[in-house]
């Protein structure tokens, strides 16, 4: 005869082994002795809180018997009042395989899909992304043939959760999610388009950045023109003031023009967020944002003039950015780029921002409104331009070191274009590199994943 291990059999064995009576164990576990007796006899199912108290009283690690608990839950008719706290505890203890097992079993009954979705949303907002992703994936699979907002939100959350250091994965995630944006609530669409635009920005997919920014601007303009703030519910309103999405659209589109070398066109977009007299809000936050973008318009006007070869604006541009930490890295990229293009000296600027440049090498947190992906990509680009600046001036040792740092950064974020550019530049200057630099280069190249 085969004896199946259960929580009850484990508890019964523990009591016999320790010689404890039910009353004594009840005192230790803070569970009523009558309740314990009915649990051991199998008269009533075990509640989540009771299981945790039993496990603690037995001196076992948190989460012990959870696999058995899942099996026992399935032995009875599904009971959401038991399974919901079980999912939360599994999320707390990172028991992801159990979450997957329970959710897969529950989604066979479509009546549980809305409750699972709400649980995933709650876990997501608590920062328990791995657990939330498992549930979102199961809900999405259950509703894949439905043209539903819930399905779109699942894909939005999965897109957000999946973003990381690997730019190839980020591109796949953005491409997969993009088709679901129109199914979202009109308010969520704004944040989704902003997040997609930022992701494509980090990937240097300028056509996509422009497309997402244009669409975000159009939708935000319509909502700002026709809707009142009171129209939005407490739990469903834009994360940012509506007018900010319009301004950010102009900012992104000016950045696209900048990357394409269309500086006159970029200045036209700057003019659209230089004059913000159309903004209706007069709150402290609105006034702060208007002031911030007015200053940014002045700064970017200097930037695009610099990129057009008007080197005389450089001191003014540097003066503007030195007090704006979030803008220093992107500004330095453009300054070095302009120096390479128009052949002027910027050693004094590099010296001025030496401490900030060193900090960029180890900074992992988000900076301002920019995501990690954007910052990581920008730092890689900065190293690329900086290496060319030193190599152009025949300062080969420092130029090669910056080039190798650029290669290491590109490998870390899986930026294939940057990797290839580094390889081409290194081979061009291999004849002036030291043996030590060549050895480091060979080590880095060996770390590039094979396709």
JSON list of N, CA and C in Angstrom, two decimals, residues 87-142:
[
{"chain": "A", "resi": 87, "resn": "UNK", "atom": "N", "xyz": [-1.03, 32.62, -3.17]},
{"chain": "A", "resi": 87, "resn": "UNK", "atom": "CA", "xyz": [-0.26, 33.25, -4.26]},
{"chain": "A", "resi": 87, "resn": "UNK", "atom": "C", "xyz": [0.59, 34.40, -3.71]},
{"chain": "A", "resi": 88, "resn": "UNK", "atom": "N", "xyz": [0.02, 35.19, -2.82]},
{"chain": "A", "resi": 88, "resn": "UNK", "atom": "CA", "xyz": [0.77, 36.32, -2.24]},
{"chain": "A", "resi": 88, "resn": "UNK", "atom": "C", "xyz": [1.96, 35.82, -1.43]},
{"chain": "A", "resi": 89, "resn": "UNK", "atom": "N", "xyz": [1.76, 34.76, -0.66]},
{"chain": "A", "resi": 89, "resn": "UNK", "atom": "CA", "xyz": [2.87, 34.22, 0.15]},
{"chain": "A", "resi": 89, "resn": "UNK", "atom": "C", "xyz": [3.95, 33.63, -0.75]},
{"chain": "A", "resi": 90, "resn": "UNK", "atom": "N", "xyz": [3.53, 32.97, -1.82]},
{"chain": "A", "resi": 90, "resn": "UNK", "atom": "CA", "xyz": [4.52, 32.42, -2.76]},
{"chain": "A", "resi": 90, "resn": "UNK", "atom": "C", "xyz": [5.32, 33.55, -3.41]},
{"chain": "A", "resi": 91, "resn": "UNK", "atom": "N", "xyz": [4.65, 34.66, -3.69]},
{"chain": "A", "resi": 91, "resn": "UNK", "atom": "CA", "xyz": [5.34, 35.81, -4.27]},
{"chain": "A", "resi": 91, "resn": "UNK", "atom": "C", "xyz": [6.34, 36.39, -3.28]},
{"chain": "A", "resi": 92, "resn": "UNK", "atom": "N", "xyz": [5.96, 36.47, -2.00]},
{"chain": "A", "resi": 92, "resn": "UNK", "atom": "CA", "xyz": [6.86, 36.98, -0.97]},
{"chain": "A", "resi": 92, "resn": "UNK", "atom": "C", "xyz": [8.10, 36.11, -0.82]},
{"chain": "A", "resi": 93, "resn": "UNK", "atom": "N", "xyz": [7.92, 34.80, -0.95]},
{"chain": "A", "resi": 93, "resn": "UNK", "atom": "CA", "xyz": [9.02, 33.86, -0.75]},
{"chain": "A", "resi": 93, "resn": "UNK", "atom": "C", "xyz": [9.69, 33.46, -2.06]},
{"chain": "A", "resi": 94, "resn": "UNK", "atom": "N", "xyz": [9.27, 34.09, -3.17]},
{"chain": "A", "resi": 94, "resn": "UNK", "atom": "CA", "xyz": [9.87, 33.85, -4.49]},
{"chain": "A", "resi": 94, "resn": "UNK", "atom": "C", "xyz": [9.72, 32.40, -4.94]},
{"chain": "A", "resi": 95, "resn": "UNK", "atom": "N", "xyz": [8.60, 31.79, -4.61]},
{"chain": "A", "resi": 95, "resn": "UNK", "atom": "CA", "xyz": [8.33, 30.42, -5.05]},
{"chain": "A", "resi": 95, "resn": "UNK", "atom": "C", "xyz": [7.59, 30.48, -6.39]},
{"chain": "A", "resi": 96, "resn": "UNK", "atom": "N", "xyz": [8.34, 30.82, -7.43]},
{"chain": "A", "resi": 96, "resn": "UNK", "atom": "CA", "xyz": [7.75, 31.12, -8.73]},
{"chain": "A", "resi": 96, "resn": "UNK", "atom": "C", "xyz": [7.18, 29.88, -9.41]},
{"chain": "A", "resi": 97, "resn": "UNK", "atom": "N", "xyz": [7.85, 28.73, -9.24]},
{"chain": "A", "resi": 97, "resn": "UNK", "atom": "CA", "xyz": [7.34, 27.51, -9.87]},
{"chain": "A", "resi": 97, "resn": "UNK", "atom": "C", "xyz": [5.97, 27.14, -9.32]},
{"chain": "A", "resi": 98, "resn": "UNK", "atom": "N", "xyz": [5.78, 27.35, -8.03]},
{"chain": "A", "resi": 98, "resn": "UNK", "atom": "CA", "xyz": [4.47, 27.06, -7.43]},
{"chain": "A", "resi": 98, "resn": "UNK", "atom": "C", "xyz": [3.40, 28.01, -7.95]},
{"chain": "A", "resi": 99, "resn": "UNK", "atom": "N", "xyz": [3.76, 29.28, -8.10]},
{"chain": "A", "resi": 99, "resn": "UNK", "atom": "CA", "xyz": [2.82, 30.25, -8.66]},
{"chain": "A", "resi": 99, "resn": "UNK", "atom": "C", "xyz": [2.39, 29.81, -10.05]},
{"chain": "A", "resi": 100, "resn": "UNK", "atom": "N", "xyz": [3.37, 29.40, -10.83]},
{"chain": "A", "resi": 100, "resn": "UNK", "atom": "CA", "xyz": [3.07, 28.95, -12.20]},
{"chain": "A", "resi": 100, "resn": "UNK", "atom": "C", "xyz": [2.14, 27.74, -12.19]},
{"chain": "A", "resi": 101, "resn": "UNK", "atom": "N", "xyz": [2.40, 26.82, -11.28]},
{"chain": "A", "resi": 101, "resn": "UNK", "atom": "CA", "xyz": [1.59, 25.60, -11.18]},
{"chain": "A", "resi": 101, "resn": "UNK", "atom": "C", "xyz": [0.15, 25.93, -10.80]},
{"chain": "A", "resi": 102, "resn": "UNK", "atom": "N", "xyz": [-0.02, 26.79, -9.80]},
{"chain": "A", "resi": 102, "resn": "UNK", "atom": "CA", "xyz": [-1.35, 27.14, -9.33]},
{"chain": "A", "resi": 102, "resn": "UNK", "atom": "C", "xyz": [-2.12, 27.92, -10.40]},
{"chain": "A", "resi": 103, "resn": "UNK", "atom": "N", "xyz": [-1.45, 28.91, -10.99]},
{"chain": "A", "resi": 103, "resn": "UNK", "atom": "CA", "xyz": [-2.12, 29.76, -11.98]},
{"chain": "A", "resi": 103, "resn": "UNK", "atom": "C", "xyz": [-2.51, 28.97, -13.21]},
{"chain": "A", "resi": 104, "resn": "UNK", "atom": "N", "xyz": [-1.64, 28.08, -13.63]},
{"chain": "A", "resi": 104, "resn": "UNK", "atom": "CA", "xyz": [-1.96, 27.26, -14.80]},
{"chain": "A", "resi": 104, "resn": "UNK", "atom": "C", "xyz": [-3.21, 26.41, -14.55]},
{"chain": "A", "resi": 105, "resn": "UNK", "atom": "N", "xyz": [-3.31, 25.90, -13.35]},
{"chain": "A", "resi": 105, "resn": "UNK", "atom": "CA", "xyz": [-4.47, 25.08, -12.99]},
{"chain": "A", "resi": 105, "resn": "UNK", "atom": "C", "xyz": [-5.73, 25.94, -12.93]},
{"chain": "A", "resi": 106, "resn": "UNK", "atom": "N", "xyz": [-5.59, 27.16, -12.40]},
{"chain": "A", "resi": 106, "resn": "UNK", "atom": "CA", "xyz": [-6.77, 28.02, -12.23]},
{"chain": "A", "resi": 106, "resn": "UNK", "atom": "C", "xyz": [-7.29, 28.58, -13.54]},
{"chain": "A", "resi": 107, "resn": "UNK", "atom": "N", "xyz": [-6.40, 28.87, -14.49]},
{"chain": "A", "resi": 107, "resn": "UNK", "atom": "CA", "xyz": [-6.85, 29.48, -15.74]},
{"chain": "A", "resi": 107, "resn": "UNK", "atom": "C", "xyz": [-7.59, 28.49, -16.63]},
{"chain": "A", "resi": 108, "resn": "UNK", "atom": "N", "xyz": [-7.64, 27.22, -16.24]},
{"chain": "A", "resi": 108, "resn": "UNK", "atom": "CA", "xyz": [-8.51, 26.29, -16.96]},
{"chain": "A", "resi": 108, "resn": "UNK", "atom": "C", "xyz": [-9.97, 26.69, -16.79]},
{"chain": "A", "resi": 109, "resn": "UNK", "atom": "N", "xyz": [-10.25, 27.42, -15.69]},
{"chain": "A", "resi": 109, "resn": "UNK", "atom": "CA", "xyz": [-11.59, 27.95, -15.43]},
{"chain": "A", "resi": 109, "resn": "UNK", "atom": "C", "xyz": [-11.53, 29.46, -15.68]},
{"chain": "A", "resi": 110, "resn": "UNK", "atom": "N", "xyz": [-12.11, 29.92, -16.79]},
{"chain": "A", "resi": 110, "resn": "UNK", "atom": "CA", "xyz": [-12.00, 31.33, -17.18]},
{"chain": "A", "resi": 110, "resn": "UNK", "atom": "C", "xyz": [-12.63, 32.28, -16.17]},
{"chain": "A", "resi": 111, "resn": "UNK", "atom": "N", "xyz": [-13.46, 31.77, -15.27]},
{"chain": "A", "resi": 111, "resn": "UNK", "atom": "CA", "xyz": [-14.08, 32.63, -14.27]},
{"chain": "A", "resi": 111, "resn": "UNK", "atom": "C", "xyz": [-13.04, 33.23, -13.32]},
{"chain": "A", "resi": 112, "resn": "UNK", "atom": "N", "xyz": [-11.89, 32.56, -13.19]},
{"chain": "A", "resi": 112, "resn": "UNK", "atom": "CA", "xyz": [-10.86, 33.04, -12.28]},
{"chain": "A", "resi": 112, "resn": "UNK", "atom": "C", "xyz": [-9.90, 34.05, -12.93]},
{"chain": "A", "resi": 113, "resn": "UNK", "atom": "N", "xyz": [-10.00, 34.22, -14.24]},
{"chain": "A", "resi": 113, "resn": "UNK", "atom": "CA", "xyz": [-9.06, 35.10, -14.95]},
{"chain": "A", "resi": 113, "resn": "UNK", "atom": "C", "xyz": [-9.12, 36.54, -14.44]},
{"chain": "A", "resi": 114, "resn": "UNK", "atom": "N", "xyz": [-10.28, 37.16, -14.25]},
{"chain": "A", "resi": 114, "resn": "UNK", "atom": "CA", "xyz": [-10.30, 38.53, -13.74]},
{"chain": "A", "resi": 114, "resn": "UNK", "atom": "C", "xyz": [-9.65, 38.67, -12.37]},
{"chain": "A", "resi": 115, "resn": "UNK", "atom": "N", "xyz": [-9.87, 37.70, -11.49]},
{"chain": "A", "resi": 115, "resn": "UNK", "atom": "CA", "xyz": [-9.29, 37.76, -10.15]},
{"chain": "A", "resi": 115, "resn": "UNK", "atom": "C", "xyz": [-7.77, 37.59, -10.21]},
{"chain": "A", "resi": 116, "resn": "UNK", "atom": "N", "xyz": [-7.30, 36.71, -11.09]},
{"chain": "A", "resi": 116, "resn": "UNK", "atom": "CA", "xyz": [-5.86, 36.53, -11.26]},
{"chain": "A", "resi": 116, "resn": "UNK", "atom": "C", "xyz": [-5.23, 37.81, -11.82]},
{"chain": "A", "resi": 117, "resn": "UNK", "atom": "N", "xyz": [-5.92, 38.44, -12.75]},
{"chain": "A", "resi": 117, "resn": "UNK", "atom": "CA", "xyz": [-5.41, 39.69, -13.32]},
{"chain": "A", "resi": 117, "resn": "UNK", "atom": "C", "xyz": [-5.27, 40.75, -12.25]},
{"chain": "A", "resi": 118, "resn": "UNK", "atom": "N", "xyz": [-6.28, 40.91, -11.40]},
{"chain": "A", "resi": 118, "resn": "UNK", "atom": "CA", "xyz": [-6.23, 41.90, -10.32]},
{"chain": "A", "resi": 118, "resn": "UNK", "atom": "C", "xyz": [-5.07, 41.60, -9.37]},
{"chain": "A", "resi": 119, "resn": "UNK", "atom": "N", "xyz": [-4.84, 40.32, -9.12]},
{"chain": "A", "resi": 119, "resn": "UNK", "atom": "CA", "xyz": [-3.73, 39.93, -8.24]},
{"chain": "A", "resi": 119, "resn": "UNK", "atom": "C", "xyz": [-2.39, 40.30, -8.88]},
{"chain": "A", "resi": 120, "resn": "UNK", "atom": "N", "xyz": [-2.27, 40.03, -10.18]},
{"chain": "A", "resi": 120, "resn": "UNK", "atom": "CA", "xyz": [-1.03, 40.38, -10.90]},
{"chain": "A", "resi": 120, "resn": "UNK", "atom": "C", "xyz": [-0.79, 41.88, -10.86]},
{"chain": "A", "resi": 121, "resn": "UNK", "atom": "N", "xyz": [-1.85, 42.66, -11.05]},
{"chain": "A", "resi": 121, "resn": "UNK", "atom": "CA", "xyz": [-1.72, 44.12, -11.00]},
{"chain": "A", "resi": 121, "resn": "UNK", "atom": "C", "xyz": [-1.22, 44.57, -9.62]},
{"chain": "A", "resi": 122, "resn": "UNK", "atom": "N", "xyz": [-1.77, 43.97, -8.58]},
{"chain": "A", "resi": 122, "resn": "UNK", "atom": "CA", "xyz": [-1.37, 44.33, -7.21]},
{"chain": "A", "resi": 122, "resn": "UNK", "atom": "C", "xyz": [0.10, 43.97, -6.98]},
{"chain": "A", "resi": 123, "resn": "UNK", "atom": "N", "xyz": [0.50, 42.78, -7.40]},
{"chain": "A", "resi": 123, "resn": "UNK", "atom": "CA", "xyz": [1.89, 42.35, -7.23]},
{"chain": "A", "resi": 123, "resn": "UNK", "atom": "C", "xyz": [2.83, 43.25, -8.03]},
{"chain": "A", "resi": 124, "resn": "UNK", "atom": "N", "xyz": [2.41, 43.64, -9.22]},
{"chain": "A", "resi": 124, "resn": "UNK", "atom": "CA", "xyz": [3.22, 44.52, -10.07]},
{"chain": "A", "resi": 124, "resn": "UNK", "atom": "C", "xyz": [3.47, 45.85, -9.37]},
{"chain": "A", "resi": 125, "resn": "UNK", "atom": "N", "xyz": [2.42, 46.42, -8.79]},
{"chain": "A", "resi": 125, "resn": "UNK", "atom": "CA", "xyz": [2.56, 47.71, -8.12]},
{"chain": "A", "resi": 125, "resn": "UNK", "atom": "C", "xyz": [3.33, 47.60, -6.81]},
{"chain": "A", "resi": 126, "resn": "UNK", "atom": "N", "xyz": [3.41, 46.37, -6.28]},
{"chain": "A", "resi": 126, "resn": "UNK", "atom": "CA", "xyz": [4.24, 46.13, -5.09]},
{"chain": "A", "resi": 126, "resn": "UNK", "atom": "C", "xyz": [5.70, 45.89, -5.46]},
{"chain": "A", "resi": 127, "resn": "UNK", "atom": "N", "xyz": [6.00, 45.80, -6.75]},
{"chain": "A", "resi": 127, "resn": "UNK", "atom": "CA", "xyz": [7.36, 45.56, -7.19]},
{"chain": "A", "resi": 127, "resn": "UNK", "atom": "C", "xyz": [7.75, 44.10, -7.27]},
{"chain": "A", "resi": 128, "resn": "UNK", "atom": "N", "xyz": [6.78, 43.20, -7.13]},
{"chain": "A", "resi": 128, "resn": "UNK", "atom": "CA", "xyz": [7.05, 41.76, -7.23]},
{"chain": "A", "resi": 128, "resn": "UNK", "atom": "C", "xyz": [6.87, 41.33, -8.69]},
{"chain": "A", "resi": 129, "resn": "UNK", "atom": "N", "xyz": [7.80, 41.80, -9.51]},
{"chain": "A", "resi": 129, "resn": "UNK", "atom": "CA", "xyz": [7.63, 41.69, -10.96]},
{"chain": "A", "resi": 129, "resn": "UNK", "atom": "C", "xyz": [7.70, 40.26, -11.49]},
{"chain": "A", "resi": 130, "resn": "UNK", "atom": "N", "xyz": [8.56, 39.43, -10.92]},
{"chain": "A", "resi": 130, "resn": "UNK", "atom": "CA", "xyz": [8.70, 38.05, -11.42]},
{"chain": "A", "resi": 130, "resn": "UNK", "atom": "C", "xyz": [7.41, 37.27, -11.22]},
{"chain": "A", "resi": 131, "resn": "UNK", "atom": "N", "xyz": [6.83, 37.43, -10.04]},
{"chain": "A", "resi": 131, "resn": "UNK", "atom": "CA", "xyz": [5.56, 36.74, -9.75]},
{"chain": "A", "resi": 131, "resn": "UNK", "atom": "C", "xyz": [4.45, 37.30, -10.62]},
{"chain": "A", "resi": 132, "resn": "UNK", "atom": "N", "xyz": [4.40, 38.63, -10.74]},
{"chain": "A", "resi": 132, "resn": "UNK", "atom": "CA", "xyz": [3.36, 39.27, -11.55]},
{"chain": "A", "resi": 132, "resn": "UNK", "atom": "C", "xyz": [3.46, 38.83, -13.01]},
{"chain": "A", "resi": 133, "resn": "UNK", "atom": "N", "xyz": [4.68, 38.72, -13.53]},
{"chain": "A", "resi": 133, "resn": "UNK", "atom": "CA", "xyz": [4.86, 38.35, -14.94]},
{"chain": "A", "resi": 133, "resn": "UNK", "atom": "C", "xyz": [4.28, 36.97, -15.24]},
{"chain": "A", "resi": 134, "resn": "UNK", "atom": "N", "xyz": [4.46, 36.04, -14.31]},
{"chain": "A", "resi": 134, "resn": "UNK", "atom": "CA", "xyz": [3.93, 34.69, -14.51]},
{"chain": "A", "resi": 134, "resn": "UNK", "atom": "C", "xyz": [2.41, 34.73, -14.66]},
{"chain": "A", "resi": 135, "resn": "UNK", "atom": "N", "xyz": [1.76, 35.52, -13.81]},
{"chain": "A", "resi": 135, "resn": "UNK", "atom": "CA", "xyz": [0.30, 35.60, -13.86]},
{"chain": "A", "resi": 135, "resn": "UNK", "atom": "C", "xyz": [-0.16, 36.36, -15.10]},
{"chain": "A", "resi": 136, "resn": "UNK", "atom": "N", "xyz": [0.53, 37.46, -15.42]},
{"chain": "A", "resi": 136, "resn": "UNK", "atom": "CA", "xyz": [0.17, 38.22, -16.62]},
{"chain": "A", "resi": 136, "resn": "UNK", "atom": "C", "xyz": [0.28, 37.33, -17.87]},
{"chain": "A", "resi": 137, "resn": "UNK", "atom": "N", "xyz": [1.32, 36.53, -17.94]},
{"chain": "A", "resi": 137, "resn": "UNK", "atom": "CA", "xyz": [1.50, 35.65, -19.10]},
{"chain": "A", "resi": 137, "resn": "UNK", "atom": "C", "xyz": [0.36, 34.64, -19.21]},
{"chain": "A", "resi": 138, "resn": "UNK", "atom": "N", "xyz": [-0.06, 34.09, -18.07]},
{"chain": "A", "resi": 138, "resn": "UNK", "atom": "CA", "xyz": [-1.14, 33.11, -18.09]},
{"chain": "A", "resi": 138, "resn": "UNK", "atom": "C", "xyz": [-2.47, 33.76, -18.47]},
{"chain": "A", "resi": 139, "resn": "UNK", "atom": "N", "xyz": [-2.71, 34.96, -17.94]},
{"chain": "A", "resi": 139, "resn": "UNK", "atom": "CA", "xyz": [-3.94, 35.68, -18.28]},
{"chain": "A", "resi": 139, "resn": "UNK", "atom": "C", "xyz": [-3.95, 36.03, -19.77]},
{"chain": "A", "resi": 140, "resn": "UNK", "atom": "N", "xyz": [-2.81, 36.49, -20.26]},
{"chain": "A", "resi": 140, "resn": "UNK", "atom": "CA", "xyz": [-2.72, 36.84, -21.69]},
{"chain": "A", "resi": 140, "resn": "UNK", "atom": "C", "xyz": [-2.95, 35.64, -22.57]},
{"chain": "A", "resi": 141, "resn": "UNK", "atom": "N", "xyz": [-2.41, 34.51, -22.17]},
{"chain": "A", "resi": 141, "resn": "UNK", "atom": "CA", "xyz": [-2.62, 33.28, -22.95]},
{"chain": "A", "resi": 141, "resn": "UNK", "atom": "C", "xyz": [-4.09, 32.89, -22.94]},
{"chain": "A", "resi": 142, "resn": "UNK", "atom": "N", "xyz": [-4.76, 33.07, -21.81]},
{"chain": "A", "resi": 142, "resn": "UNK", "atom": "CA", "xyz": [-6.18, 32.71, -21.71]},
{"chain": "A", "resi": 142, "resn": "UNK", "atom": "C", "xyz": [-7.06, 33.63, -22.55]}
]
